[in-house]
Amino acid sequence: MAVRSIFRWPNQRCALCRLPLRDGDHYWCQHCVASLPRPPYCRRCGATTLEPVSHCGHCLRQPPPWDQLVRLGEYGFPLNRLVQQYKFQGKFWLSQPLAALLAEQMTEPAPLLLPVPLHPWRRFIRGFNQSALLAEALAELTGGDADHQTLRRIQRARPQHQLSRKARQQNLQQAFILNKRVWPDHVAIVDDVVTTGSTVSVLSQLLRKQHVARIDVYCLAFTPHYR
């Protein structure tokens, strides 16, 4: 998908390697962008595969509750460093260049984007919701709408990245509520990193109960794991 630029890195040097940017580069040089870990993957669940596929064997046996996952890459260097800077070091402005790279992977962007919500206390401590900023940037690039009010987190729990797969699933029981609204046929859940898929699964199930026809997941990074 062709997207328009909404930013320009003022220092004219790549934010990763610090070499001068060339015409057409934005924030990172093309060499660093090419070094992002972007192996082929299953467009249904997001798992890394030997070649791009619409459904992997696991999805044929046990499909996830969403319809398509679009990811920028695997959670490996240097993408993991960028996500950590964005999420934990307060570099909220990275939402725009990261969203631009992610939007290039989309063929049919959803008209409604729902960021994964943070509990109010965690948002207060961090100062921003990284998924909400990413959704806003994606919406501006694709002409969609980012809705911050429909999904709410009502249960404060341990951070997901500290938990095992089983503990993540238990951690999310009754953690979210979905406010009523008029739903389009196509909706996307936006998150920064998908690891086990527990969070987006819970949210997808809530949307299915509202009879949403198509649910996509948009994420910056996918963490490989053994099934």
XYZ file of C-alpha atoms in Angstrom:
227
model
C 0.000 0.000 0.000
C 1.377 3.436 -0.903
C 1.319 5.842 2.035
C 2.148 9.490 2.262
C 4.904 10.754 4.528
C 3.821 12.636 7.648
C 7.250 13.356 9.080
C 10.835 14.158 8.212
C 13.783 13.506 10.527
C 15.259 17.001 11.031
C 18.876 15.944 11.646
C 19.149 14.359 8.183
C 20.951 11.354 9.696
C 19.671 7.827 10.198
C 18.410 7.389 13.770
C 19.986 3.924 13.922
C 23.356 4.011 12.141
C 23.784 7.836 12.137
C 24.844 7.892 8.489
C 23.432 10.712 6.310
C 19.949 10.164 4.934
C 19.394 10.196 1.182
C 16.457 11.583 -0.757
C 13.422 9.445 -0.025
C 14.705 8.292 3.379
C 12.646 9.189 6.439
C 14.107 8.752 9.930
C 16.014 5.575 8.988
C 18.183 4.865 5.966
C 17.175 2.149 3.534
C 20.052 -0.079 4.699
C 18.766 -0.082 8.289
C 15.171 -0.589 7.141
C 16.328 -3.561 5.078
C 18.040 -5.009 8.168
C 14.770 -5.271 10.108
C 13.977 -8.953 10.775
C 11.132 -9.562 8.316
C 11.007 -13.260 7.406
C 7.942 -14.694 5.620
C 4.959 -15.460 7.818
C 1.411 -16.776 7.942
C -0.992 -13.933 7.233
C -3.650 -15.558 9.382
C -1.894 -16.074 12.738
C 1.400 -14.217 12.207
C 3.750 -17.150 12.833
C 7.014 -17.247 10.885
C 6.961 -19.680 7.960
C 9.362 -20.811 5.238
C 7.423 -18.786 2.664
C 4.454 -16.400 2.771
C 1.170 -18.276 3.242
C -2.423 -17.244 3.860
C -2.959 -20.118 6.339
C -0.329 -22.284 8.018
C -0.968 -25.857 9.160
C -1.734 -24.760 12.703
C -4.350 -22.271 11.465
C -6.037 -24.972 9.415
C -6.320 -27.125 12.548
C -7.041 -24.378 15.064
C -7.696 -20.958 13.480
C -7.268 -17.877 15.679
C -10.349 -15.732 16.438
C -9.155 -12.987 14.083
C -8.971 -13.126 10.264
C -5.597 -11.600 9.373
C -2.444 -10.440 11.116
C -0.172 -7.805 9.574
C 3.200 -7.352 11.223
C 6.253 -5.235 10.550
C 8.688 -7.971 11.563
C 9.939 -10.392 14.190
C 10.899 -9.191 17.641
C 14.631 -9.242 16.970
C 17.436 -6.720 16.492
C 17.126 -3.918 15.534
C 13.309 -3.907 15.623
C 13.198 -5.001 19.269
C 15.498 -2.095 20.151
C 13.188 0.357 18.396
C 10.110 -1.053 20.135
C 11.821 -0.879 23.522
C 12.843 2.731 22.918
C 9.315 3.558 21.828
C 7.551 1.745 24.653
C 9.844 2.015 27.676
C 12.125 5.000 27.012
C 9.458 7.582 26.245
C 10.288 8.004 22.548
C 6.627 8.351 21.625
C 7.456 10.151 18.363
C 8.627 6.810 16.936
C 4.950 5.989 16.405
C 4.954 7.873 13.096
C 7.956 6.316 11.298
C 7.094 2.858 12.656
C 3.481 3.244 11.516
C 4.667 4.280 8.049
C 6.681 1.067 7.700
C 3.783 -1.024 8.991
C 1.255 0.664 6.686
C 3.340 -0.366 3.680
C 2.494 -3.997 4.507
C -1.286 -3.422 4.325
C -3.365 -4.076 1.229
C -6.869 -3.450 2.624
C -6.601 -1.222 5.710
C -9.470 -1.440 8.157
C -11.637 1.700 8.399
C -11.768 1.404 12.195
C -8.658 0.878 14.337
C -8.950 -0.136 17.994
C -5.740 0.191 20.033
C -5.183 -2.301 22.831
C -5.995 -0.288 25.965
C -3.784 0.152 29.008
C -5.127 0.197 32.518
C -5.442 3.892 33.578
C -2.754 3.457 36.239
C -0.226 1.997 33.798
C -0.990 4.718 31.282
C -0.418 7.328 33.995
C 2.954 5.802 34.898
C 4.113 5.500 31.270
C 2.614 8.801 30.164
C 1.070 7.449 26.955
C -0.452 4.364 25.389
C 1.970 3.187 22.706
C -0.753 1.229 20.875
C -3.040 4.283 20.809
C -0.330 6.485 19.272
C 0.430 3.793 16.717
C -3.272 3.512 15.835
C -3.526 7.291 15.412
C -0.533 7.362 13.077
C -1.871 4.425 11.058
C -5.295 6.059 10.792
C -3.748 9.271 9.469
C -1.745 7.342 6.896
C -4.556 5.081 5.703
C -7.568 7.374 6.031
C -9.139 5.311 8.809
C -10.473 6.214 12.231
C -8.734 5.423 15.545
C -11.229 4.818 18.354
C -9.805 5.163 21.888
C -13.083 4.842 23.788
C -14.638 1.555 22.688
C -12.164 -0.837 24.314
C -11.389 -0.340 27.990
C -9.172 -2.190 30.403
C -10.840 -2.449 33.788
C -8.525 -4.879 35.560
C -5.014 -3.964 36.563
C -2.787 -6.987 36.170
C 0.861 -7.920 35.891
C 2.545 -6.866 32.616
C 2.094 -9.540 29.968
C 5.779 -9.687 29.022
C 6.579 -10.987 32.531
C 4.272 -14.008 32.243
C 4.232 -17.451 30.662
C 1.758 -18.310 27.901
C -0.662 -20.014 30.314
C -0.337 -17.225 32.863
C -1.018 -14.615 30.152
C -4.313 -16.252 29.321
C -5.368 -16.398 32.976
C -4.153 -12.848 33.493
C -6.616 -11.503 30.917
C -9.789 -13.116 32.186
C -12.427 -10.359 32.470
C -9.746 -7.685 31.985
C -11.511 -5.784 29.184
C -14.935 -4.401 28.402
C -16.324 -3.321 25.057
C -18.540 -0.242 24.899
C -21.467 -0.341 22.504
C -21.220 1.380 19.146
C -22.203 0.908 15.497
C -19.664 -1.453 13.997
C -18.312 -1.465 10.437
C -17.781 -4.830 8.782
C -13.992 -4.496 9.001
C -12.145 -3.652 12.233
C -8.462 -3.870 13.230
C -6.906 -4.316 16.674
C -3.611 -2.422 17.005
C -0.851 -3.545 19.376
C 2.877 -2.966 19.580
C 4.014 -6.582 20.112
C 2.119 -9.869 19.750
C 3.735 -12.733 21.654
C 1.294 -15.527 22.492
C -1.693 -13.718 20.991
C -3.599 -13.915 24.281
C -4.530 -10.230 24.399
C -5.676 -9.925 20.799
C -7.547 -13.240 21.135
C -9.580 -11.945 24.070
C -10.359 -8.710 22.240
C -11.240 -10.559 19.029
C -13.685 -12.738 20.937
C -15.376 -9.638 22.346
C -15.703 -8.221 18.826
C -17.089 -11.499 17.477
C -19.856 -11.279 20.062
C -20.762 -7.949 18.462
C -20.967 -9.714 15.059
C -17.976 -7.917 13.504
C -17.456 -9.663 10.171
C -13.699 -9.174 9.680
C -11.065 -8.619 12.347
C -7.430 -7.794 11.551
C -4.512 -7.470 13.928
C -1.833 -4.856 13.196
C 1.394 -5.056 15.199
C 4.961 -3.833 14.989
C 6.593 -7.058 16.120
C 5.700 -10.711 16.539
C 7.644 -12.829 19.008
C 8.336 -16.327 17.645
C 7.346 -19.139 19.990
C 7.005 -22.894 19.940
C 3.459 -24.209 19.832
